[in-house]
Each structure stands twice: as C-alpha cells, then as structure tokens.
Amino acid sequence: MSVEGALLRPVLAIVGRPNVGKSTLFNRLVGRRQSLVRDVPGVTRDRLYGRISFERWQATVVDTGGFDPLSTEPLIEAVRRQVDAAIAEADLVLFVVDARAGASALDMEIASLLRRADRPVVLVANKVESDTQAPSLAELFRLGLGEPVPISAEHGRGVAELLELARERAPRVAVAATPAQAPVHIAIVGRPNAGKSSLVNAMVGAERVLVHDAPGTTRDAVDTAIEVGGRPYVLVDTAGIRRKGRVSEALEKLSVVMALKSLERCQVALVVLDASEGLASQDAHIGGYAHEAGRAIVIVVNKWDLVPPGMVRKAEVLQQLRERLPFLDYAPVCFTSAITGDGLPDLFRTIDEVAAAARRRVGTAEVTGVVRDAIARRPISVNGAPLTLHSAQQVAVAPPTFALQINHPDAVHFSYERYLAKSLRRVFGFEGSPLRLSLRKAPGKRARGARR
C-alpha cells in the first residue's frame, strides 16, 4: 500500500504548536476550505493531505495537529505520533510560528526536534499583517532555522513568496505516469465511536488516522490514498454524525457539514454500524444522507468481534437491517472487525462491485423493454387514461438515472415510480446504487391535448 503524493510529487508538512494558523495556511495553499479553522487550540488532530499547484509546480501539502512534544496526555501523544509521521515522510517542513507572540519555549523545543530530524525546513512567520511588524521577526532567528518568511495566511500576504521558496528548496521528484485505473473514492460515515477511524487504519494497514476511545476524536475529513491488490482507492474518514439535537458546539456543526460534503465527492459510501450496540435511529438518518447523495452504498457492521459467539447470527442482523432500513434494501452488507482484520478482503471486493455497478450503462432498447413489460404486468390509469410509455433510456450513471417519456408524468404516484425502479433493478442489478427516475412528457402529447 502507498500514500499518493509521496510517490508523485514533493511532500510539504506544516508543523507548529497549537493555534499558530497552520490550518489557515493549509487552506490557503490548497485553495479551498478542506481543514477546519477555528480560534481554539487543537482543532486539527489528524494528518490532512492536499495538493498545491503553483504555476507549473505541484506538491502535496500535509496539515498536522498542534505539536506539543512535552505532553504525556494520551490524545496529545497520539497527535504527536501523527506529526512525527508527517515529518518522516516530508521532503520539506514548513515550521509555522506566530510572529506576534515571538519565539516561545514550545517553539524552541519543536525547532530542536526539527534540526535533529534532518529535513529541510522553512521557518514561516505567520500573522504578519503589515510591514510595521517586520522588526519583531528578529527574535525568531533564535530558533536557529534561518531567516523567517513573513506571511499572513488569513489574508494571503507573502504566500506567493513562500511558495517560490518552497519550490526552490523542495527536492525535485519525478512525476509518475498517470495510473491506468482512476481511484475509487470512499467516504466512511457513521455515528461517533462506531469504529470508523479504526476501520480506515485496518484498511490502510497502519495508524494513518488518529484513533482514540473518546467519541468525536475525528473532526476533519481525512483523505488517504492507498493501493490494494494493484487497485487504487482514496479513503475519506469523517467526523461522527450526531443527532441534530446533540450538535450544539459550532465546531462540531462544521465537522458534520464537512462529513456530509465528503459524501458529495465520493463514489462509494461505507455506512459503518457498531455491532456491539445494535442499530440506532441515527444510523437510519446517516444511511438516508448517503442515499439522498446518490452514492453507491455498502453497509458495514463493524466490531463484529465484540459480539459473543452464538449470541446473534449474521442472518438475523441482515433481517433486522432490511426491516429497519427498507430504503437501503439494495445495499450489500459486510461484517468486519477493524481489530482482527476479519471481513476486509470481502469489503474491498464489495466496494469494487458496487463502484462498477454504479457506472454501468444499459442500452435504450433493453431499458424500454423492461419498463414496457413492467407497465403491462401492473397497468394503471392516470386521469382516466391508461399509462403509456413512449421511450425509456439511461441518461446518467453514479447514480444510474433513467428518463421515461410517458403520457402523464406529473400524475404518477411515487409508489408506482418505486415499482418501476425495482423492476429495473430486478433485471439489471445495480447492487449498492440508488436508482433515479426522471418522468418526462412524451413528445406530441401536449399538442394533441391543445387541439382538444
């Protein structure tokens, strides 16, 4: 398995103590709001990957959590391991300090660690809003990392100069050929503490994202590019989605919004359930989010190792899922254990299958025949006239979408639409994907009606 970017372009790691503006700089460099930004220390915890494009130069940039090398608190210690990993894979380190605060004792400690890490370092003096602040930068020479580069990540001041320097100091990495297969983007969604981050780490085979017993550890959407069996994937671990009534903190609301946005940019959604707790009403809400987003869906019953042998059978769990999540009856179910690795090969096979099914195209003649047969089996009258089909064709993939030209599209009940969609699924499969129907007015019908 490999992390994309380390192979394709130089890797720039952004490090620094908490609340110096690392995530603001990361967002400025990648050109979009990928990392959460809030004026509280410790918002970023995992490593976040993004791509920089500056003129014709490209690089991968990594955002990291606030670095406190002296802390022994378990969660901070886990953040430190993430930062250490980012530094280890970096070709260039951007060490961000708060120019207004000067060189703190913690900055000095981090600078000492970076010198021992034997990586090229650019000292970035953030929060320099004007030239009048330049004289205060002299104190930063105490860090022993050369001349600081003054910037304002919030306003973009000095960022172009920083990129020019980074391009000059970063080693030149040959860009690999574009892979024959485009990666499958997979969003991992679920309630807090359902084991999503542990599942990501098990799929990657390393502690790629931070795992901690406290619910809500993950806040950002973390992209991880991997390769399994020669096939590329991008995993997006997301914040746990709580019930709306429980989302009170503004920061957590942002996490939920970003988790939902992750669904919009993935091809396959893994809806992760906690086998040790059973199905909760919030699981149905989360599955509904994925369904409405039109993503191919795999239901993952995680922590199966915590279910005592003989207590409940997989068939019973499947029956419960089909009864309580009837709108996801097309989604395959995989049983996994992130701790033991059980079920992961089957999970990857299922991901491949639903991703392929979501992009399957069916010929117009076949679609028209299936819909025509379905109407003949269960004919209905609309406004006193029998429902008649002019044509049917597939007009989009991911999700598979079908346009049906009929005589009275606005009067068809949604239950009959569902019947037609199930008829298409029965013949063509499309396992894992919701089907969309677009009912349109058959050509010529309106003109005849006007003559009457």
GROMACS .gro file of N, CA and C in nm, residues 56-189:
model
  402
   56ARG      N    1   0.367   2.603  -1.274
   56ARG     CA    2   0.371   2.466  -1.327
   56ARG      C    3   0.422   2.366  -1.225
   57TRP      N    4   0.441   2.411  -1.104
   57TRP     CA    5   0.495   2.324  -0.998
   57TRP      C    6   0.381   2.269  -0.914
   58GLN      N    7   0.390   2.141  -0.878
   58GLN     CA    8   0.290   2.078  -0.793
   58GLN      C    9   0.358   2.012  -0.674
   59ALA      N   10   0.287   2.011  -0.562
   59ALA     CA   11   0.338   1.946  -0.442
   59ALA      C   12   0.219   1.898  -0.360
   60THR      N   13   0.246   1.805  -0.269
   60THR     CA   14   0.147   1.760  -0.172
   60THR      C   15   0.176   1.828  -0.041
   61VAL      N   16   0.073   1.886   0.021
   61VAL     CA   17   0.092   1.953   0.149
   61VAL      C   18   0.015   1.876   0.256
   62VAL      N   19   0.073   1.866   0.374
   62VAL     CA   20   0.015   1.790   0.484
   62VAL      C   21  -0.007   1.883   0.603
   63ASP      N   22  -0.131   1.893   0.648
   63ASP     CA   23  -0.162   1.969   0.769
   63ASP      C   24  -0.156   1.874   0.888
   64THR      N   25  -0.106   1.921   1.001
   64THR     CA   26  -0.092   1.838   1.119
   64THR      C   27  -0.153   1.908   1.240
   65GLY      N   28  -0.172   1.832   1.345
   65GLY     CA   29  -0.225   1.887   1.469
   65GLY      C   30  -0.121   1.971   1.540
   66GLY      N   31  -0.170   2.052   1.635
   66GLY     CA   32  -0.079   2.133   1.716
   66GLY      C   33   0.020   2.045   1.790
   67PHE      N   34   0.148   2.075   1.779
   67PHE     CA   35   0.256   1.989   1.824
   67PHE      C   36   0.302   2.033   1.963
   68ASP      N   37   0.288   1.942   2.061
   68ASP     CA   38   0.343   1.965   2.195
   68ASP      C   39   0.428   1.845   2.231
   69PRO      N   40   0.558   1.849   2.203
   69PRO     CA   41   0.644   1.731   2.222
   69PRO      C   42   0.662   1.693   2.368
   70LEU      N   43   0.625   1.780   2.461
   70LEU     CA   44   0.648   1.751   2.602
   70LEU      C   45   0.527   1.690   2.672
   71SER      N   46   0.410   1.694   2.607
   71SER     CA   47   0.289   1.645   2.673
   71SER      C   48   0.286   1.493   2.679
   72THR      N   49   0.230   1.440   2.788
   72THR     CA   50   0.214   1.295   2.803
   72THR      C   51   0.066   1.257   2.804
   73GLU      N   52  -0.024   1.354   2.784
   73GLU     CA   53  -0.166   1.324   2.781
   73GLU      C   54  -0.193   1.234   2.660
   74PRO      N   55  -0.273   1.124   2.674
   74PRO     CA   56  -0.284   1.024   2.568
   74PRO      C   57  -0.324   1.079   2.432
   75LEU      N   58  -0.425   1.167   2.427
   75LEU     CA   59  -0.468   1.217   2.297
   75LEU      C   60  -0.361   1.305   2.234
   76ILE      N   61  -0.296   1.390   2.314
   76ILE     CA   62  -0.189   1.474   2.261
   76ILE      C   63  -0.072   1.389   2.214
   77GLU      N   64  -0.049   1.280   2.286
   77GLU     CA   65   0.060   1.189   2.246
   77GLU      C   66   0.029   1.127   2.110
   78ALA      N   67  -0.099   1.093   2.087
   78ALA     CA   68  -0.138   1.036   1.958
   78ALA      C   69  -0.122   1.140   1.847
   79VAL      N   70  -0.157   1.266   1.877
   79VAL     CA   71  -0.137   1.374   1.779
   79VAL      C   72   0.011   1.385   1.745
   80ARG      N   73   0.097   1.373   1.848
   80ARG     CA   74   0.241   1.384   1.825
   80ARG      C   75   0.290   1.274   1.730
   81ARG      N   76   0.235   1.154   1.746
   81ARG     CA   77   0.274   1.045   1.655
   81ARG      C   78   0.235   1.079   1.512
   82GLN      N   79   0.118   1.143   1.493
   82GLN     CA   80   0.077   1.184   1.360
   82GLN      C   81   0.173   1.287   1.302
   83VAL      N   82   0.216   1.382   1.385
   83VAL     CA   83   0.311   1.485   1.340
   83VAL      C   84   0.445   1.422   1.306
   84ASP      N   85   0.493   1.330   1.392
   84ASP     CA   86   0.619   1.261   1.365
   84ASP      C   87   0.613   1.189   1.231
   85ALA      N   88   0.499   1.123   1.203
   85ALA     CA   89   0.484   1.050   1.076
   85ALA      C   90   0.488   1.147   0.958
   86ALA      N   91   0.423   1.264   0.974
   86ALA     CA   92   0.422   1.363   0.867
   86ALA      C   93   0.563   1.414   0.839
   87ILE      N   94   0.640   1.439   0.945
   87ILE     CA   95   0.778   1.487   0.927
   87ILE      C   96   0.862   1.380   0.859
   88ALA      N   97   0.840   1.254   0.898
   88ALA     CA   98   0.919   1.144   0.842
   88ALA      C   99   0.899   1.130   0.692
   89GLU      N  100   0.777   1.155   0.644
   89GLU     CA  101   0.751   1.138   0.501
   89GLU      C  102   0.770   1.268   0.423
   90ALA      N  103   0.799   1.378   0.492
   90ALA     CA  104   0.809   1.509   0.426
   90ALA      C  105   0.942   1.526   0.354
   91ASP      N  106   0.936   1.594   0.240
   91ASP     CA  107   1.057   1.637   0.171
   91ASP      C  108   1.099   1.776   0.216
   92LEU      N  109   1.004   1.852   0.270
   92LEU     CA  110   1.029   1.987   0.320
   92LEU      C  111   0.929   2.015   0.431
   93VAL      N  112   0.976   2.076   0.541
   93VAL     CA  113   0.889   2.109   0.653
   93VAL      C  114   0.867   2.259   0.658
   94LEU      N  115   0.741   2.300   0.666
   94LEU     CA  116   0.705   2.439   0.688
   94LEU      C  117   0.674   2.455   0.836
   95PHE      N  118   0.766   2.514   0.909
   95PHE     CA  119   0.751   2.531   1.054
   95PHE      C  120   0.686   2.667   1.078
   96VAL      N  121   0.560   2.664   1.122
   96VAL     CA  122   0.481   2.786   1.137
   96VAL      C  123   0.487   2.835   1.281
   97VAL      N  124   0.519   2.963   1.298
   97VAL     CA  125   0.518   3.026   1.430
   97VAL      C  126   0.432   3.152   1.423
   98ASP      N  127   0.388   3.197   1.539
   98ASP     CA  128   0.310   3.319   1.550
   98ASP      C  129   0.406   3.437   1.567
   99ALA      N  130   0.417   3.518   1.462
   99ALA     CA  131   0.514   3.630   1.466
   99ALA      C  132   0.480   3.730   1.576
  100ARG      N  133   0.354   3.744   1.609
  100ARG     CA  134   0.315   3.840   1.712
  100ARG      C  135   0.356   3.794   1.851
  101ALA      N  136   0.360   3.662   1.870
  101ALA     CA  137   0.395   3.607   2.002
  101ALA      C  138   0.545   3.587   2.018
  102GLY      N  139   0.621   3.588   1.907
  102GLY     CA  140   0.764   3.565   1.916
  102GLY      C  141   0.796   3.418   1.933
  103ALA      N  142   0.921   3.389   1.969
  103ALA     CA  143   0.967   3.251   1.984
  103ALA      C  144   0.940   3.204   2.125
  104SER      N  145   0.839   3.117   2.140
  104SER     CA  146   0.805   3.066   2.272
  104SER      C  147   0.895   2.947   2.307
  105ALA      N  148   0.886   2.903   2.432
  105ALA     CA  149   0.965   2.787   2.475
  105ALA      C  150   0.925   2.663   2.397
  106LEU      N  151   0.796   2.651   2.366
  106LEU     CA  152   0.750   2.536   2.288
  106LEU      C  153   0.802   2.544   2.145
  107ASP      N  154   0.806   2.664   2.087
  107ASP     CA  155   0.866   2.681   1.954
  107ASP      C  156   1.012   2.637   1.955
  108MET      N  157   1.084   2.673   2.060
  108MET     CA  158   1.226   2.635   2.071
  108MET      C  159   1.241   2.484   2.076
  109GLU      N  160   1.152   2.417   2.149
  109GLU     CA  161   1.159   2.271   2.160
  109GLU      C  162   1.130   2.205   2.026
  110ILE      N  163   1.029   2.256   1.955
  110ILE     CA  164   0.996   2.200   1.823
  110ILE      C  165   1.110   2.224   1.725
  111ALA      N  166   1.171   2.342   1.729
  111ALA     CA  167   1.284   2.372   1.641
  111ALA      C  168   1.399   2.276   1.666
  112SER      N  169   1.422   2.242   1.792
  112SER     CA  170   1.529   2.147   1.826
  112SER      C  171   1.499   2.010   1.766
  113LEU      N  172   1.373   1.967   1.774
  113LEU     CA  173   1.335   1.837   1.716
  113LEU      C  174   1.351   1.838   1.564
  114LEU      N  175   1.315   1.949   1.501
  114LEU     CA  176   1.325   1.957   1.355
  114LEU      C  177   1.471   1.954   1.309
  115ARG      N  178   1.559   2.016   1.385
  115ARG     CA  179   1.702   2.011   1.348
  115ARG      C  180   1.753   1.868   1.355
  116ARG      N  181   1.707   1.792   1.455
  116ARG     CA  182   1.751   1.652   1.468
  116ARG      C  183   1.687   1.563   1.361
  117ALA      N  184   1.573   1.605   1.305
  117ALA     CA  185   1.503   1.522   1.207
  117ALA      C  186   1.572   1.520   1.072
  118ASP      N  187   1.668   1.608   1.050
  118ASP     CA  188   1.746   1.611   0.926
  118ASP      C  189   1.655   1.626   0.804
  119ARG      N  190   1.564   1.724   0.810
  119ARG     CA  191   1.479   1.758   0.697
  119ARG      C  192   1.497   1.907   0.668
  120PRO      N  193   1.495   1.947   0.540
  120PRO     CA  194   1.500   2.090   0.510
  120PRO      C  195   1.377   2.159   0.569
  121VAL      N  196   1.398   2.276   0.629
  121VAL     CA  197   1.291   2.346   0.700
  121VAL      C  198   1.283   2.490   0.650
  122VAL      N  199   1.161   2.537   0.628
  122VAL     CA  200   1.135   2.679   0.603
  122VAL      C  201   1.061   2.733   0.725
  123LEU      N  202   1.117   2.835   0.788
  123LEU     CA  203   1.055   2.897   0.904
  123LEU      C  204   0.952   3.000   0.856
  124VAL      N  205   0.826   2.977   0.889
  124VAL     CA  206   0.717   3.061   0.841
  124VAL      C  207   0.664   3.146   0.956
  125ALA      N  208   0.680   3.276   0.947
  125ALA     CA  209   0.631   3.368   1.050
  125ALA      C  210   0.491   3.416   1.009
  126ASN      N  211   0.390   3.355   1.068
  126ASN     CA  212   0.253   3.385   1.032
  126ASN      C  213   0.198   3.504   1.112
  127LYS      N  214   0.085   3.556   1.066
  127LYS     CA  215   0.014   3.667   1.130
  127LYS      C  216   0.092   3.799   1.122
  128VAL      N  217   0.169   3.815   1.013
  128VAL     CA  218   0.236   3.942   0.985
  128VAL      C  219   0.146   4.018   0.888
  129GLU      N  220   0.068   4.110   0.940
  129GLU     CA  221  -0.032   4.177   0.858
  129GLU      C  222   0.022   4.299   0.784
  130SER      N  223   0.136   4.355   0.831
  130SER     CA  224   0.189   4.476   0.767
  130SER      C  225   0.340   4.481   0.783
  131ASP      N  226   0.404   4.572   0.707
  131ASP     CA  227   0.549   4.586   0.715
  131ASP      C  228   0.594   4.639   0.850
  132THR      N  229   0.508   4.704   0.924
  132THR     CA  230   0.548   4.759   1.055
  132THR      C  231   0.580   4.650   1.155
  133GLN      N  232   0.534   4.525   1.128
  133GLN     CA  233   0.562   4.416   1.220
  133GLN      C  234   0.695   4.348   1.190
  134ALA      N  235   0.758   4.382   1.078
  134ALA     CA  236   0.881   4.315   1.035
  134ALA      C  237   0.992   4.319   1.140
  135PRO      N  238   1.016   4.431   1.209
  135PRO     CA  239   1.125   4.433   1.307
  135PRO      C  240   1.112   4.326   1.416
  136SER      N  241   0.988   4.285   1.449
  136SER     CA  242   0.970   4.186   1.555
  136SER      C  243   1.016   4.047   1.512
  137LEU      N  244   1.044   4.028   1.382
  137LEU     CA  245   1.086   3.897   1.334
  137LEU      C  246   1.229   3.863   1.377
  138ALA      N  247   1.306   3.962   1.417
  138ALA     CA  248   1.445   3.936   1.453
  138ALA      C  249   1.456   3.833   1.564
  139GLU      N  250   1.358   3.832   1.655
  139GLU     CA  251   1.362   3.737   1.767
  139GLU      C  252   1.354   3.593   1.719
  140LEU      N  253   1.294   3.571   1.603
  140LEU     CA  254   1.274   3.435   1.554
  140LEU      C  255   1.404   3.371   1.506
  141PHE      N  256   1.510   3.451   1.486
  141PHE     CA  257   1.639   3.392   1.449
  141PHE      C  258   1.692   3.303   1.561
  142ARG      N  259   1.642   3.324   1.686
  142ARG     CA  260   1.685   3.240   1.798
  142ARG      C  261   1.652   3.093   1.776
  143LEU      N  262   1.557   3.066   1.687
  143LEU     CA  263   1.517   2.927   1.664
  143LEU      C  264   1.623   2.850   1.586
  144GLY      N  265   1.718   2.920   1.526
  144GLY     CA  266   1.828   2.852   1.457
  144GLY      C  267   1.789   2.785   1.328
  145LEU      N  268   1.684   2.835   1.262
  145LEU     CA  269   1.638   2.774   1.137
  145LEU      C  270   1.643   2.871   1.020
  146GLY      N  271   1.727   2.971   1.033
  146GLY     CA  272   1.746   3.064   0.923
  146GLY      C  273   1.647   3.179   0.926
  147GLU      N  274   1.639   3.249   0.814
  147GLU     CA  275   1.557   3.370   0.806
  147GLU      C  276   1.410   3.334   0.797
  148PRO      N  277   1.325   3.393   0.882
  148PRO     CA  278   1.181   3.364   0.875
  148PRO      C  279   1.117   3.430   0.753
  149VAL      N  280   1.016   3.363   0.699
  149VAL     CA  281   0.941   3.416   0.585
  149VAL      C  282   0.811   3.475   0.639
  150PRO      N  283   0.794   3.608   0.632
  150PRO     CA  284   0.673   3.670   0.688
  150PRO      C  285   0.553   3.650   0.596
  151ILE      N  286   0.442   3.604   0.653
  151ILE     CA  287   0.319   3.586   0.575
  151ILE      C  288   0.198   3.620   0.662
  152SER      N  289   0.086   3.637   0.597
  152SER     CA  290  -0.044   3.638   0.664
  152SER      C  291  -0.130   3.536   0.592
  153ALA      N  292  -0.143   3.418   0.651
  153ALA     CA  293  -0.220   3.311   0.587
  153ALA      C  294  -0.366   3.352   0.570
  154GLU      N  295  -0.417   3.429   0.664
  154GLU     CA  296  -0.557   3.469   0.659
  154GLU      C  297  -0.584   3.561   0.541
  155HIS      N  298  -0.491   3.652   0.512
  155HIS     CA  299  -0.513   3.750   0.405
  155HIS      C  300  -0.435   3.718   0.277
  156GLY      N  301  -0.350   3.616   0.280
  156GLY     CA  302  -0.274   3.577   0.161
  156GLY      C  303  -0.146   3.654   0.141
  157ARG      N  304  -0.112   3.742   0.233
  157ARG     CA  305   0.009   3.824   0.219
  157ARG      C  306   0.135   3.737   0.231
  158GLY      N  307   0.225   3.745   0.133
  158GLY     CA  308   0.351   3.673   0.137
  158GLY      C  309   0.344   3.526   0.101
  159VAL      N  310   0.224   3.474   0.070
  159VAL     CA  311   0.211   3.331   0.042
  159VAL      C  312   0.278   3.295  -0.091
  160ALA      N  313   0.268   3.381  -0.190
  160ALA     CA  314   0.333   3.354  -0.318
  160ALA      C  315   0.484   3.346  -0.301
  161GLU      N  316   0.540   3.436  -0.220
  161GLU     CA  317   0.685   3.432  -0.193
  161GLU      C  318   0.722   3.304  -0.119
  162LEU      N  319   0.636   3.261  -0.028
  162LEU     CA  320   0.660   3.135   0.044
  162LEU      C  321   0.663   3.017  -0.052
  163LEU      N  322   0.570   3.014  -0.147
  163LEU     CA  323   0.565   2.905  -0.244
  163LEU      C  324   0.689   2.905  -0.334
  164GLU      N  325   0.735   3.023  -0.373
  164GLU     CA  326   0.857   3.029  -0.454
  164GLU      C  327   0.975   2.970  -0.379
  165LEU      N  328   0.987   3.002  -0.250
  165LEU     CA  329   1.096   2.949  -0.169
  165LEU      C  330   1.081   2.799  -0.150
  166ALA      N  331   0.957   2.752  -0.128
  166ALA     CA  332   0.934   2.609  -0.112
  166ALA      C  333   0.970   2.533  -0.239
  167ARG      N  334   0.934   2.590  -0.353
  167ARG     CA  335   0.968   2.526  -0.481
  167ARG      C  336   1.119   2.518  -0.499
  168GLU      N  337   1.186   2.621  -0.453
  168GLU     CA  338   1.333   2.623  -0.468
  168GLU      C  339   1.401   2.522  -0.376
  169ARG      N  340   1.350   2.506  -0.254
  169ARG     CA  341   1.417   2.419  -0.156
  169ARG      C  342   1.370   2.275  -0.159
  170ALA      N  343   1.251   2.250  -0.210
  170ALA     CA  344   1.200   2.112  -0.212
  170ALA      C  345   1.274   2.032  -0.317
  171PRO      N  346   1.306   1.907  -0.287
  171PRO     CA  347   1.374   1.824  -0.388
  171PRO      C  348   1.284   1.800  -0.507
  172ARG      N  349   1.343   1.784  -0.622
  172ARG     CA  350   1.266   1.758  -0.743
  172ARG      C  351   1.231   1.610  -0.748
  173VAL      N  352   1.101   1.583  -0.760
  173VAL     CA  353   1.053   1.445  -0.763
  173VAL      C  354   0.989   1.421  -0.898
  174ALA      N  355   1.033   1.315  -0.966
  174ALA     CA  356   0.977   1.284  -1.097
  174ALA      C  357   0.831   1.246  -1.082
  175VAL      N  358   0.746   1.306  -1.165
  175VAL     CA  359   0.604   1.274  -1.161
  175VAL      C  360   0.581   1.141  -1.229
  176ALA      N  361   0.515   1.051  -1.158
  176ALA     CA  362   0.490   0.918  -1.212
  176ALA      C  363   0.382   0.926  -1.319
  177ALA      N  364   0.378   0.824  -1.401
  177ALA     CA  365   0.276   0.820  -1.505
  177ALA      C  366   0.139   0.809  -1.441
  178THR      N  367   0.039   0.864  -1.508
  178THR     CA  368  -0.098   0.855  -1.458
  178THR      C  369  -0.141   0.710  -1.452
  179PRO      N  370  -0.194   0.663  -1.338
  179PRO     CA  371  -0.232   0.523  -1.328
  179PRO      C  372  -0.342   0.488  -1.427
  180ALA      N  373  -0.338   0.363  -1.474
  180ALA     CA  374  -0.436   0.319  -1.572
  180ALA      C  375  -0.576   0.324  -1.514
  181GLN      N  376  -0.588   0.298  -1.383
  181GLN     CA  377  -0.718   0.299  -1.318
  181GLN      C  378  -0.734   0.423  -1.231
  182ALA      N  379  -0.845   0.490  -1.245
  182ALA     CA  380  -0.874   0.602  -1.155
  182ALA      C  381  -0.911   0.545  -1.019
  183PRO      N  382  -0.870   0.610  -0.911
  183PRO     CA  383  -0.901   0.557  -0.779
  183PRO      C  384  -1.050   0.567  -0.747
  184VAL      N  385  -1.099   0.472  -0.668
  184VAL     CA  386  -1.235   0.477  -0.617
  184VAL      C  387  -1.234   0.557  -0.488
  185HIS      N  388  -1.311   0.665  -0.481
  185HIS     CA  389  -1.319   0.748  -0.362
  185HIS      C  390  -1.426   0.693  -0.268
  186ILE      N  391  -1.387   0.667  -0.145
  186ILE     CA  392  -1.474   0.601  -0.048
  186ILE      C  393  -1.488   0.688   0.075
  187ALA      N  394  -1.610   0.727   0.109
  187ALA     CA  395  -1.636   0.802   0.232
  187ALA      C  396  -1.681   0.705   0.340
  188ILE      N  397  -1.620   0.716   0.457
  188ILE     CA  398  -1.656   0.631   0.571
  188ILE      C  399  -1.739   0.717   0.666
  189VAL      N  400  -1.869   0.687   0.678
  189VAL     CA  401  -1.960   0.768   0.758
  189VAL      C  402  -2.027   0.681   0.864
   0.00000   0.00000   0.00000
